[in-house]
Amino acid sequence: IEVVGAPVINDVKDLKGAVLVFHDITDLKRVEEMRKDFVANVSHELKTPITSIRGFAETLLDDESPDEEVRKQFLTIILKESTRLQSLVHDLLELSKIEKEEMKLNTKLINVDEWLKNSLTLIEQQTQEKSLQFIQEIQPNIHLHGDPDRLQQVLLNLMYNAINYTGSKGTVFLRIKELNNKIEIQVEDTGIGIPKEATQRIFERFYRVDRARSRNTGGTGLGLAIVKHIVEAHQGNISVTSEEGKGSCFTVKIPKKW
Ligand code: ADP
């Protein structure tokens, strides 16, 4: 709380009292703190791959005659780290676009069956690569109003997480149905799960349960923050239930019309 005070003086310069104004600045402070955290996080996230790209490039240049295998190994790291940088910058731009243009959704009437077809090709390829079982339970002939591209991003981010955080031989479920004038999209996996105390925090930018692991899977820590923004821009909500070692289940509910 910020306090501003001023004395109250009458015509003959007698002190009559004082006025105190109390400002609750906790919200402002929090926003400022979050902004600082965000900048620190971004800088850190960008620094890590840059340091490693520089380091490996310098080593390659210094070494007069690196053998073929070492050269390949270093270049592979450089490629992987620059790809990470690229996804990071991409996700940051996405997030800032979404935050700025939250109201500018390109809303259309979406036929869920058709909308799914496009996204599924990308997903099926990934599930096959990891030999995961992919089970779909889709209610036919349902529609909703929304931005098809943004909602595809929601689906892909949730599905990629389900795939990334589930070992091979696991199962990923995708369920879509209509319930109480809402479209419910559920992505469930039999993967590593999320500790109870982390379930609310995973929607924050850059929050990750296990930094190292998420980096290895190519994660940026921004996927769920983007998902939450898009869902809320559609007047919807997202929730998660999870058990460590058993799996996670994300549920998105979006009003059919808003
Ligand atoms: P990331 O790029 O790290 O995956 P996200 O914002 O998509 O970032 O997710 C934040 C964190 O939430 C992840 O780092 C991971 O710890 C956890 N998480 C998200 N989805 C799952 C899931 N399906 N199973 C287990 N953990 C998950």
XYZ file of N, CA and C and ligand atoms in Angstrom:
801
model
N 0.851 -1.210 0.000
C 0.000 0.000 0.000
C 0.872 1.240 0.000
N 0.485 2.194 -0.847
C 1.216 3.457 -0.916
C 0.371 4.510 -0.208
N 0.990 5.332 0.654
C 0.228 6.336 1.403
C 0.732 7.725 1.042
N -0.208 8.610 0.694
C 0.156 9.997 0.435
C -0.572 10.847 1.472
N 0.147 11.739 2.175
C -0.490 12.535 3.226
C -0.335 14.019 2.978
N -1.286 14.813 3.465
C -1.171 16.273 3.366
C -1.843 16.888 4.585
N -1.236 17.940 5.163
C -1.858 18.580 6.324
C -3.064 19.419 5.886
N -4.059 19.550 6.773
C -5.191 20.427 6.482
C -5.054 21.652 7.384
N -4.948 22.813 6.723
C -4.677 24.050 7.483
C -5.821 25.040 7.231
N -6.292 25.732 8.264
C -7.381 26.696 8.047
C -6.842 28.084 7.692
N -7.770 29.069 7.541
C -7.384 30.411 7.073
C -6.301 31.049 7.925
N -6.377 30.788 9.240
C -5.396 31.439 10.113
C -4.187 30.550 10.395
N -3.953 29.654 9.447
C -2.766 28.792 9.456
C -2.703 27.848 10.656
N -3.883 27.522 11.223
C -3.908 26.515 12.278
C -3.977 25.135 11.649
N -3.264 24.247 12.229
C -3.321 22.874 11.704
C -4.614 22.228 12.201
N -5.474 21.819 11.235
C -6.773 21.264 11.610
C -6.774 19.738 11.576
N -5.884 19.202 10.823
C -5.856 17.734 10.704
C -5.012 17.332 9.520
N -5.257 16.137 9.036
C -4.462 15.670 7.896
C -5.325 14.783 7.011
N -4.987 14.777 5.743
C -5.673 13.862 4.822
C -4.676 12.792 4.419
N -5.096 11.563 4.540
C -4.227 10.473 4.108
C -4.924 9.710 2.988
N -4.197 9.497 1.910
C -4.768 8.715 0.806
C -4.034 7.391 0.725
N -4.795 6.318 0.779
C -4.191 4.983 0.688
C -4.415 4.420 -0.705
N -3.349 4.071 -1.361
C -3.444 3.455 -2.689
C -3.073 1.997 -2.576
N -3.947 1.157 -3.059
C -3.572 -0.253 -3.083
C -2.789 -0.489 -4.374
N -1.482 -0.658 -4.238
C -0.685 -0.811 -5.458
C -0.198 -2.247 -5.643
N -0.842 -3.144 -4.897
C -0.366 -4.533 -5.015
C -0.486 -5.046 -6.452
N -1.612 -4.672 -7.143
C -1.797 -5.136 -8.518
C -0.720 -4.586 -9.442
N -0.502 -3.254 -9.315
C 0.520 -2.618 -10.142
C 1.885 -3.254 -9.909
N 2.193 -3.438 -8.642
C 3.476 -4.045 -8.273
C 3.612 -5.414 -8.891
N 2.520 -6.182 -8.798
C 2.568 -7.550 -9.305
C 2.808 -7.571 -10.813
N 2.100 -6.677 -11.525
C 2.275 -6.615 -12.972
C 3.724 -6.260 -13.301
N 4.249 -5.272 -12.563
C 5.621 -4.835 -12.801
C 6.605 -5.981 -12.520
N 6.329 -6.698 -11.443
C 7.180 -7.822 -11.076
C 7.138 -8.914 -12.160
N 5.930 -9.181 -12.652
C 5.785 -10.204 -13.688
C 6.522 -9.798 -14.966
N 6.466 -8.484 -15.265
C 7.146 -7.998 -16.458
C 8.660 -8.200 -16.317
N 9.157 -7.882 -15.121
C 10.592 -8.050 -14.886
C 10.987 -9.517 -14.988
N 10.173 -10.373 -14.367
C 10.432 -11.816 -14.440
C 10.467 -12.277 -15.883
N 9.512 -11.760 -16.659
C 9.383 -12.178 -18.045
C 10.635 -11.815 -18.829
N 11.082 -10.577 -18.664
C 12.282 -10.141 -19.373
C 13.487 -10.988 -18.951
N 13.589 -11.251 -17.633
C 14.707 -12.065 -17.150
C 14.632 -13.475 -17.739
N 13.422 -14.032 -17.779
C 13.252 -15.373 -18.336
C 13.608 -15.435 -19.811
N 13.115 -14.437 -20.562
C 13.399 -14.426 -22.001
C 14.903 -14.349 -22.217
N 15.548 -13.443 -21.480
C 16.989 -13.280 -21.669
C 17.711 -14.584 -21.376
N 17.305 -15.227 -20.286
C 17.955 -16.473 -19.924
C 17.737 -17.543 -21.006
N 16.492 -17.652 -21.454
C 16.168 -18.677 -22.448
C 16.914 -18.452 -23.757
N 17.131 -17.182 -24.115
C 17.842 -16.894 -25.363
C 19.341 -17.108 -25.204
N 19.821 -16.781 -24.010
C 21.254 -16.862 -23.762
C 21.774 -18.300 -23.864
N 21.011 -19.235 -23.306
C 21.505 -20.614 -23.241
C 21.860 -21.179 -24.624
N 20.912 -21.153 -25.590
C 21.313 -21.694 -26.897
C 22.397 -20.871 -27.586
N 22.371 -19.549 -27.402
C 23.387 -18.717 -28.065
C 24.781 -19.072 -27.543
N 24.906 -19.227 -26.232
C 26.200 -19.584 -25.650
C 26.696 -20.891 -26.245
N 25.781 -21.840 -26.372
C 26.252 -23.130 -26.849
C 26.578 -23.097 -28.346
N 25.807 -22.338 -29.129
C 26.128 -22.205 -30.564
C 27.508 -21.560 -30.733
N 27.744 -20.487 -29.992
C 29.048 -19.804 -30.072
C 30.184 -20.739 -29.686
N 29.988 -21.416 -28.566
C 31.029 -22.298 -28.049
C 31.420 -23.366 -29.058
N 30.437 -24.033 -29.618
C 30.748 -25.115 -30.554
C 31.323 -24.585 -31.860
N 30.818 -23.428 -32.321
C 31.356 -22.850 -33.557
C 32.819 -22.453 -33.348
N 33.118 -21.849 -32.195
C 34.502 -21.443 -31.913
C 35.432 -22.654 -31.838
N 34.953 -23.701 -31.182
C 35.775 -24.911 -31.070
C 36.081 -25.485 -32.457
N 35.048 -25.481 -33.310
C 35.258 -26.009 -34.662
C 36.295 -25.188 -35.427
N 36.236 -23.862 -35.242
C 37.182 -22.994 -35.944
C 38.601 -23.146 -35.407
N 38.722 -23.319 -34.083
C 40.042 -23.423 -33.450
C 40.749 -24.715 -33.811
N 39.946 -25.770 -33.865
C 40.529 -27.078 -34.128
C 40.951 -27.150 -35.600
N 42.263 -27.308 -35.838
C 42.780 -27.288 -37.210
C 42.156 -28.368 -38.085
N 42.178 -29.588 -37.542
C 41.651 -30.677 -38.369
C 40.709 -31.564 -37.568
N 39.503 -31.070 -37.308
C 38.570 -31.883 -36.536
C 38.204 -33.131 -37.334
N 38.153 -34.281 -36.636
C 37.792 -35.443 -37.436
C 36.302 -35.394 -37.761
N 35.981 -36.104 -38.815
C 34.647 -36.016 -39.411
C 33.525 -36.223 -38.379
N 33.740 -37.178 -37.497
C 32.688 -37.516 -36.543
C 32.433 -36.364 -35.562
N 33.537 -35.800 -35.055
C 33.425 -34.674 -34.122
C 32.756 -33.480 -34.812
N 33.178 -33.240 -36.041
C 32.623 -32.114 -36.799
C 31.101 -32.272 -36.912
N 30.687 -33.470 -37.281
C 29.251 -33.748 -37.440
C 28.517 -33.555 -36.122
N 29.140 -34.064 -35.059
C 28.503 -33.987 -33.744
C 28.293 -32.526 -33.331
N 29.315 -31.704 -33.529
C 29.214 -30.295 -33.151
C 28.193 -29.555 -34.013
N 28.244 -29.849 -35.314
C 27.296 -29.163 -36.205
C 25.861 -29.554 -35.879
N 25.676 -30.814 -35.463
C 24.334 -31.259 -35.085
C 23.828 -30.469 -33.878
N 24.729 -30.246 -32.929
C 24.336 -29.459 -31.753
C 23.990 -28.033 -32.170
N 24.827 -27.459 -33.031
C 24.575 -26.089 -33.491
C 23.215 -25.998 -34.174
N 22.913 -26.992 -34.988
C 21.623 -27.005 -35.686
C 20.469 -27.118 -34.692
N 20.627 -28.026 -33.730
C 19.559 -28.248 -32.758
C 19.299 -26.981 -31.929
N 20.378 -26.348 -31.517
C 20.236 -25.147 -30.689
C 19.664 -23.977 -31.492
N 20.022 -23.882 -32.777
C 19.437 -22.773 -33.541
C 17.964 -23.038 -33.823
N 17.598 -24.310 -33.958
C 16.179 -24.626 -34.126
C 15.410 -24.234 -32.870
N 16.026 -24.478 -31.717
C 15.403 -24.085 -30.450
C 15.184 -22.574 -30.385
N 16.226 -21.850 -30.786
C 16.124 -20.388 -30.798
C 14.970 -19.946 -31.685
N 14.881 -20.637 -32.837
C 13.829 -20.275 -33.782
C 12.441 -20.510 -33.167
N 12.239 -21.669 -32.520
C 10.911 -21.906 -31.947
C 10.620 -20.939 -30.808
N 11.661 -20.593 -30.075
C 11.485 -19.659 -28.968
C 11.019 -18.297 -29.484
N 11.706 -17.807 -30.486
C 11.339 -16.504 -31.054
C 9.936 -16.586 -31.665
N 9.648 -17.699 -32.325
C 8.329 -17.888 -32.916
C 7.240 -17.836 -31.837
N 7.432 -18.581 -30.755
C 6.429 -18.623 -29.687
C 6.290 -17.269 -28.987
N 7.406 -16.576 -28.817
C 7.346 -15.249 -28.186
C 6.532 -14.285 -29.035
N 6.758 -14.331 -30.346
C 6.007 -13.452 -31.236
C 4.528 -13.814 -31.220
N 4.247 -15.117 -31.219
C 2.861 -15.587 -31.154
C 2.182 -15.037 -29.908
N 2.857 -15.212 -28.796
C 2.292 -14.801 -27.513
C 2.010 -13.299 -27.520
N 2.954 -12.516 -28.034
C 2.755 -11.071 -27.990
C 1.647 -10.662 -28.964
N 1.557 -11.375 -30.096
C 0.468 -11.081 -31.046
C -0.880 -11.372 -30.395
N -0.949 -12.537 -29.747
C -2.206 -12.951 -29.131
C -2.613 -11.991 -28.024
N -1.624 -11.566 -27.237
C -1.950 -10.659 -26.136
C -2.423 -9.307 -26.643
N -1.858 -8.873 -27.745
C -2.246 -7.571 -28.295
C -3.580 -7.625 -29.021
N -3.780 -8.717 -29.767
C -4.943 -8.759 -30.651
C -5.992 -9.725 -30.145
N -6.060 -9.826 -28.813
C -6.930 -10.821 -28.237
C -8.339 -10.782 -28.820
N -8.803 -9.581 -29.085
C -10.180 -9.443 -29.545
C -10.318 -9.663 -31.050
N -9.197 -9.678 -31.740
C -9.286 -9.787 -33.202
C -9.226 -11.228 -33.668
N -10.163 -12.027 -33.220
C -10.196 -13.405 -33.694
C -10.896 -13.428 -35.042
N -10.429 -14.323 -35.888
C -11.053 -14.457 -37.198
C -12.124 -15.558 -37.088
N -13.272 -15.162 -36.537
C -14.287 -16.149 -36.155
C -15.140 -16.628 -37.329
N -15.307 -17.945 -37.365
C -16.115 -18.571 -38.420
C -16.929 -19.686 -37.791
N -17.912 -20.178 -38.560
C -18.611 -21.367 -38.097
C -17.723 -22.565 -38.464
N -17.338 -23.321 -37.462
C -16.398 -24.423 -37.700
C -17.125 -25.767 -37.676
N -16.907 -26.529 -38.731
C -17.379 -27.905 -38.750
C -16.245 -28.753 -38.148
N -16.475 -29.315 -36.994
C -15.394 -29.960 -36.238
C -14.714 -31.092 -37.028
N -15.533 -31.918 -37.725
C -14.943 -33.024 -38.499
C -13.920 -32.514 -39.509
N -14.318 -31.476 -40.260
C -13.425 -30.952 -41.301
C -12.195 -30.292 -40.690
N -12.446 -29.542 -39.640
C -11.363 -28.814 -38.954
C -10.306 -29.796 -38.434
N -10.794 -30.940 -37.934
C -9.879 -31.935 -37.368
C -8.983 -32.571 -38.413
N -9.575 -32.800 -39.604
C -8.846 -33.526 -40.651
C -7.458 -32.936 -40.893
N -7.398 -31.602 -41.008
C -6.110 -30.946 -41.277
C -5.102 -31.199 -40.174
N -5.546 -31.017 -38.946
C -4.611 -31.119 -37.828
C -4.136 -32.547 -37.612
N -5.012 -33.496 -37.899
C -4.682 -34.873 -37.544
C -3.513 -35.460 -38.321
N -3.351 -35.021 -39.562
C -2.235 -35.549 -40.353
C -0.920 -35.298 -39.630
N -0.783 -34.069 -39.131
C 0.449 -33.711 -38.426
C 0.633 -34.552 -37.163
N -0.460 -34.750 -36.448
C -0.379 -35.456 -35.171
C -0.102 -36.946 -35.370
N -0.817 -37.537 -36.339
C -0.683 -38.985 -36.536
C 0.751 -39.370 -36.866
N 1.400 -38.521 -37.639
C 2.789 -38.780 -38.011
C 3.671 -38.867 -36.753
N 3.448 -37.944 -35.836
C 4.250 -37.919 -34.603
C 3.971 -39.108 -33.696
N 2.675 -39.472 -33.589
C 2.353 -40.603 -32.710
C 2.959 -41.888 -33.275
N 2.972 -41.994 -34.618
C 3.552 -43.192 -35.226
C 5.049 -43.266 -34.973
N 5.715 -42.116 -35.102
C 7.162 -42.082 -34.876
C 7.523 -42.609 -33.495
N 6.666 -42.303 -32.523
C 6.972 -42.725 -31.148
C 6.288 -44.036 -30.786
N 5.661 -44.655 -31.768
C 4.823 -45.851 -31.583
C 3.903 -45.741 -30.371
N 3.181 -44.623 -30.339
C 2.158 -44.416 -29.314
C 0.818 -44.854 -29.893
N -0.052 -45.297 -28.984
C -1.396 -45.613 -29.433
C -2.196 -44.313 -29.407
N -2.926 -44.042 -30.473
C -3.687 -42.799 -30.537
C -5.164 -43.136 -30.701
N -5.952 -42.817 -29.696
C -7.366 -43.185 -29.727
C -8.242 -41.938 -29.822
N -9.107 -41.913 -30.838
C -9.983 -40.747 -31.023
C -11.432 -41.088 -30.739
N -12.065 -40.253 -29.962
C -13.502 -40.408 -29.739
C -14.142 -39.068 -30.095
N -14.590 -38.951 -31.329
C -15.082 -37.666 -31.822
C -16.578 -37.760 -32.119
N -17.354 -36.923 -31.487
C -18.789 -36.901 -31.782
C -18.972 -36.308 -33.186
N -19.678 -37.001 -34.071
C -19.793 -36.493 -35.446
C -20.764 -35.301 -35.545
N -20.608 -34.540 -36.618
C -21.530 -33.435 -36.951
C -21.709 -32.386 -35.865
N -20.634 -31.946 -35.262
C -20.787 -30.843 -34.315
C -20.084 -29.592 -34.851
N -20.583 -28.443 -34.415
C -20.098 -27.156 -34.918
C -19.850 -26.205 -33.753
N -18.990 -25.240 -33.997
C -18.864 -24.137 -33.030
C -18.384 -22.891 -33.742
N -18.547 -21.738 -33.084
C -18.031 -20.490 -33.641
C -16.670 -20.232 -33.029
N -15.697 -19.989 -33.883
C -14.367 -19.716 -33.342
C -13.378 -19.463 -34.463
N -12.154 -19.186 -34.075
C -11.090 -18.959 -35.045
C -10.405 -20.304 -35.311
N -10.626 -20.888 -36.518
C -10.131 -22.240 -36.754
C -8.615 -22.388 -36.611
N -7.866 -21.370 -37.040
C -6.403 -21.486 -36.966
C -5.907 -21.446 -35.524
N -6.487 -20.518 -34.762
C -6.089 -20.412 -33.354
C -6.469 -21.677 -32.585
N -7.659 -22.190 -32.886
C -8.086 -23.390 -32.163
C -7.248 -24.599 -32.581
N -6.760 -24.576 -33.805
C -5.880 -25.660 -34.232
C -4.578 -25.617 -33.425
N -4.142 -24.392 -33.165
C -2.935 -24.217 -32.351
C -3.141 -24.800 -30.950
N -4.329 -24.599 -30.400
C -4.656 -25.145 -29.081
C -4.555 -26.668 -29.129
N -5.205 -27.247 -30.123
C -5.209 -28.702 -30.231
C -3.793 -29.245 -30.422
N -3.034 -28.615 -31.329
C -1.682 -29.117 -31.609
C -0.779 -28.992 -30.383
N -0.842 -27.864 -29.700
C 0.005 -27.708 -28.509
C -0.314 -28.764 -27.457
N -1.604 -29.010 -27.226
C -1.964 -30.014 -26.219
C -1.550 -31.412 -26.666
N -1.734 -31.688 -27.961
C -1.370 -33.009 -28.468
C 0.149 -33.200 -28.453
N 0.898 -32.182 -28.841
C 2.356 -32.308 -28.835
C 2.861 -32.548 -27.419
N 2.283 -31.849 -26.449
C 2.679 -32.091 -25.061
C 2.373 -33.532 -24.663
N 1.163 -33.970 -24.982
C 0.768 -35.340 -24.623
C 1.764 -36.337 -25.221
N 2.165 -36.089 -26.466
C 3.110 -36.995 -27.134
C 4.507 -36.888 -26.496
N 4.943 -35.649 -26.264
C 6.287 -35.435 -25.720
C 6.470 -35.968 -24.307
N 5.412 -35.855 -23.492
C 5.555 -36.254 -22.096
C 5.018 -37.656 -21.825
N 4.956 -38.462 -22.891
C 4.531 -39.847 -22.742
C 5.577 -40.729 -23.409
N 6.050 -41.717 -22.701
C 7.055 -42.609 -23.272
C 6.438 -43.463 -24.370
N 7.287 -44.139 -25.166
C 6.714 -44.966 -26.223
C 5.913 -46.093 -25.568
N 4.982 -46.628 -26.316
C 4.038 -47.651 -25.850
C 2.914 -47.065 -24.993
N 2.911 -45.758 -24.784
C 1.805 -45.143 -24.049
C 0.613 -44.907 -24.959
N -0.417 -44.276 -24.393
C -1.619 -44.003 -25.173
C -1.998 -42.533 -25.044
N -2.434 -41.955 -26.167
C -2.956 -40.595 -26.153
C -4.395 -40.634 -26.648
N -5.286 -40.019 -25.887
C -6.695 -39.983 -26.266
C -7.071 -38.567 -26.692
N -7.878 -38.488 -27.742
C -8.466 -37.201 -28.106
C -9.979 -37.379 -28.125
N -10.665 -36.604 -27.287
C -12.130 -36.704 -27.259
C -12.722 -35.332 -27.556
N -13.707 -35.305 -28.431
C -14.402 -34.043 -28.680
C -15.900 -34.322 -28.658
N -16.620 -33.539 -27.848
C -18.067 -33.737 -27.811
C -18.755 -32.426 -27.457
N -20.073 -32.427 -27.670
C -20.849 -31.246 -27.302
C -21.554 -31.533 -25.986
N -21.499 -30.576 -25.054
C -22.148 -30.779 -23.762
C -22.595 -29.421 -23.229
N -23.865 -29.282 -22.896
C -24.421 -28.029 -22.366
C -24.051 -26.803 -23.208
N -24.288 -26.912 -24.514
C -23.984 -25.791 -25.408
C -22.508 -25.406 -25.465
N -21.681 -26.333 -25.030
C -20.246 -26.077 -25.131
C -19.597 -27.208 -25.913
N -18.485 -26.878 -26.560
C -17.693 -27.933 -27.195
C -16.561 -28.265 -26.224
N -16.449 -29.550 -25.947
C -15.441 -29.993 -24.998
C -14.353 -30.767 -25.742
N -13.143 -30.291 -25.613
C -12.007 -30.980 -26.246
C -11.130 -31.522 -25.127
N -10.900 -32.812 -25.157
C -10.117 -33.408 -24.080
C -8.919 -34.160 -24.660
N -7.738 -33.859 -24.121
C -6.529 -34.574 -24.538
C -5.961 -35.267 -23.303
N -5.948 -36.568 -23.361
C -5.475 -37.325 -22.202
C -4.292 -38.203 -22.605
N -3.334 -38.348 -21.689
C -2.201 -39.229 -22.000
C -1.894 -40.126 -20.809
N -1.088 -41.143 -21.059
C -0.684 -42.060 -19.991
C 0.799 -41.838 -19.681
N 1.203 -40.565 -19.714
C 2.620 -40.220 -19.589
C 3.101 -39.972 -18.175
N 4.090 -39.079 -18.065
C 4.786 -38.886 -16.790
C 3.948 -38.157 -15.735
N 2.914 -37.448 -16.179
C 2.062 -36.741 -15.229
C 2.700 -35.462 -14.701
N 1.933 -34.726 -13.894
C 2.372 -33.432 -13.384
C 2.178 -33.418 -11.869
N 3.205 -33.025 -11.100
C 3.035 -32.967 -9.640
C 1.893 -32.024 -9.277
N 1.175 -32.369 -8.220
C -0.017 -31.615 -7.839
C 0.254 -30.118 -7.713
N 1.356 -29.775 -7.034
C 1.615 -28.358 -6.773
C 1.936 -27.576 -8.058
N 2.193 -28.297 -9.153
C 2.566 -27.598 -10.390
C 1.376 -27.413 -11.331
N 0.258 -28.096 -11.049
C -0.820 -28.104 -12.053
C -1.354 -26.709 -12.375
N -1.373 -25.802 -11.422
C -1.868 -24.455 -11.755
C -0.790 -23.624 -12.434
N 0.453 -23.888 -12.106
C 1.540 -23.036 -12.616
C 1.946 -23.326 -14.061
N 1.605 -24.509 -14.563
C 2.060 -24.860 -15.918
C 1.513 -23.934 -17.000
N 0.461 -23.148 -16.674
C -0.082 -22.230 -17.679
C 0.672 -20.905 -17.696
N 1.594 -20.715 -16.743
C 2.393 -19.490 -16.732
C 3.472 -19.583 -17.806
N 3.829 -18.407 -18.329
C 4.906 -18.398 -19.329
C 6.190 -18.914 -18.690
N 6.837 -19.773 -19.406
C 8.154 -20.330 -19.046
C 8.154 -21.274 -17.857
N 6.993 -21.504 -17.239
C 7.020 -22.452 -16.124
C 7.132 -23.872 -16.682
N 8.070 -24.630 -16.179
C 8.228 -26.011 -16.593
C 8.548 -26.861 -15.386
N 7.959 -28.036 -15.341
C 8.193 -28.903 -14.192
C 9.655 -29.326 -14.181
N 10.140 -29.691 -15.343
C 11.514 -30.168 -15.433
C 12.181 -29.485 -16.622
N 12.944 -28.451 -16.330
C 13.530 -27.629 -17.391
C 14.325 -28.440 -18.401
N 15.216 -29.258 -17.875
C 16.128 -29.989 -18.751
C 15.342 -30.894 -19.688
N 14.345 -31.587 -19.123
C 13.586 -32.515 -19.924
C 12.815 -31.796 -21.024
N 12.197 -30.678 -20.615
C 11.399 -29.937 -21.574
C 12.275 -29.414 -22.712
N 13.499 -28.968 -22.369
C 14.398 -28.495 -23.418
C 14.739 -29.602 -24.394
N 14.974 -30.795 -23.833
C 15.339 -31.907 -24.703
C 14.229 -32.256 -25.678
N 12.983 -32.073 -25.233
C 11.883 -32.390 -26.140
C 11.587 -31.215 -27.062
N 12.402 -30.175 -26.980
C 12.233 -29.031 -27.880
C 11.219 -28.023 -27.360
N 10.826 -28.165 -26.095
C 9.812 -27.259 -25.538
C 10.357 -25.862 -25.287
N 9.451 -24.878 -25.276
C 9.858 -23.512 -25.004
C 9.283 -23.021 -23.677
N 8.342 -23.761 -23.113
C 7.705 -23.312 -21.869
C 6.616 -22.279 -22.118
N 6.298 -22.059 -23.395
C 5.294 -21.035 -23.712
C 4.004 -21.634 -24.259
N 4.067 -22.920 -24.619
C 2.919 -23.563 -25.288
C 1.605 -23.420 -24.534
N 1.604 -23.753 -23.258
C 0.343 -23.721 -22.498
C -0.119 -22.291 -22.216
N 0.835 -21.348 -22.112
C 0.436 -19.945 -21.925
C -0.320 -19.480 -23.170
N 0.173 -19.880 -24.333
C -0.493 -19.532 -25.593
C -1.881 -20.184 -25.648
N -1.937 -21.457 -25.291
C -3.209 -22.197 -25.288
C -4.239 -21.477 -24.413
N -3.833 -21.117 -23.210
C -4.771 -20.499 -22.259
C -5.316 -19.167 -22.810
N -4.419 -18.376 -23.389
C -4.845 -17.103 -23.976
C -5.899 -17.309 -25.054
N -5.629 -18.252 -25.943
C -6.566 -18.475 -27.057
C -7.911 -18.954 -26.531
N -7.875 -19.890 -25.590
C -9.122 -20.438 -25.045
C -9.923 -19.322 -24.360
N -9.253 -18.489 -23.599
C -9.974 -17.419 -22.897
C -10.495 -16.365 -23.859
N -9.773 -16.132 -24.954
C -10.281 -15.196 -25.963
C -11.577 -15.723 -26.582
N -11.783 -17.037 -26.532
C -13.029 -17.649 -27.017
C -14.055 -17.793 -25.884
N -13.830 -17.095 -24.791
C -14.724 -17.161 -23.619
C -14.792 -18.559 -23.016
N -13.750 -19.324 -23.236
C -13.740 -20.687 -22.726
C -12.822 -20.828 -21.533
N -12.669 -22.055 -21.069
C -11.694 -22.284 -20.004
C -10.973 -23.622 -20.190
N -9.832 -23.718 -19.528
C -9.037 -24.946 -19.637
C -8.716 -25.446 -18.230
N -8.789 -26.757 -18.046
C -8.451 -27.314 -16.740
C -7.614 -28.575 -16.945
N -6.969 -28.994 -15.865
C -6.118 -30.178 -15.985
C -6.255 -31.045 -14.738
N -6.263 -32.345 -14.960
C -6.150 -33.264 -13.830
C -4.985 -34.180 -14.172
N -4.239 -34.563 -13.152
C -3.052 -35.343 -13.454
C -2.596 -36.133 -12.242
N -1.936 -37.231 -12.522
C -1.340 -37.994 -11.440
C 0.067 -38.372 -11.878
N 1.039 -38.087 -11.032
C 2.425 -38.360 -11.412
C 2.630 -39.832 -11.712
N 3.307 -40.057 -12.822
C 3.593 -41.441 -13.204
C 2.428 -42.147 -13.885
N 1.252 -41.535 -13.854
C 0.074 -42.177 -14.461
C -0.371 -41.480 -15.739
N -0.345 -40.151 -15.728
C -0.780 -39.427 -16.912
C -1.504 -38.143 -16.594
N -1.871 -37.416 -17.663
C -2.515 -36.119 -17.498
C -3.716 -36.018 -18.416
N -4.652 -35.161 -18.041
C -5.835 -34.967 -18.864
C -6.191 -33.483 -18.898
N -6.102 -32.890 -20.076
C -6.419 -31.471 -20.258
C -7.811 -31.355 -20.884
N -8.663 -30.504 -20.312
C -10.007 -30.323 -20.854
C -10.242 -28.856 -21.198
N -10.618 -28.619 -22.453
C -10.926 -27.265 -22.915
C -12.429 -27.199 -23.157
N -13.075 -26.165 -22.615
C -14.506 -25.989 -22.867
C -14.725 -24.640 -23.522
N -15.379 -24.654 -24.681
C -15.619 -23.409 -25.393
C -17.102 -23.305 -25.725
N -17.746 -22.182 -25.382
C -19.165 -22.032 -25.734
C -19.336 -22.157 -27.252
N -20.407 -22.812 -27.667
C -20.650 -22.990 -29.106
C -20.792 -21.638 -29.799
N -21.393 -20.703 -29.084
C -21.570 -19.364 -29.651
C -21.388 -18.354 -28.536
N -20.655 -17.249 -28.834
C -20.424 -16.266 -27.786
C -20.381 -14.879 -28.397
P 6.906 -26.872 -22.827
O 7.355 -26.225 -24.068
O 7.954 -26.921 -21.774
O 6.216 -28.175 -23.054
P 4.281 -25.874 -22.057
O 3.851 -24.478 -21.712
O 3.608 -26.525 -23.208
O 5.844 -25.813 -22.242
O 4.095 -26.784 -20.759
C 4.613 -26.338 -19.514
C 5.051 -27.510 -18.667
O 3.923 -28.291 -18.261
C 5.961 -28.520 -19.372
O 7.298 -28.120 -19.318
C 5.720 -29.786 -18.576
O 6.504 -29.767 -17.412
C 4.255 -29.670 -18.167
N 3.351 -30.413 -19.072
C 2.569 -29.911 -20.062
N 1.832 -30.870 -20.653
C 2.153 -32.029 -20.022
C 1.729 -33.393 -20.147
N 0.818 -33.761 -21.063
N 2.274 -34.306 -19.309
C 3.183 -33.935 -18.377
N 3.621 -32.684 -18.198
C 3.128 -31.731 -19.004
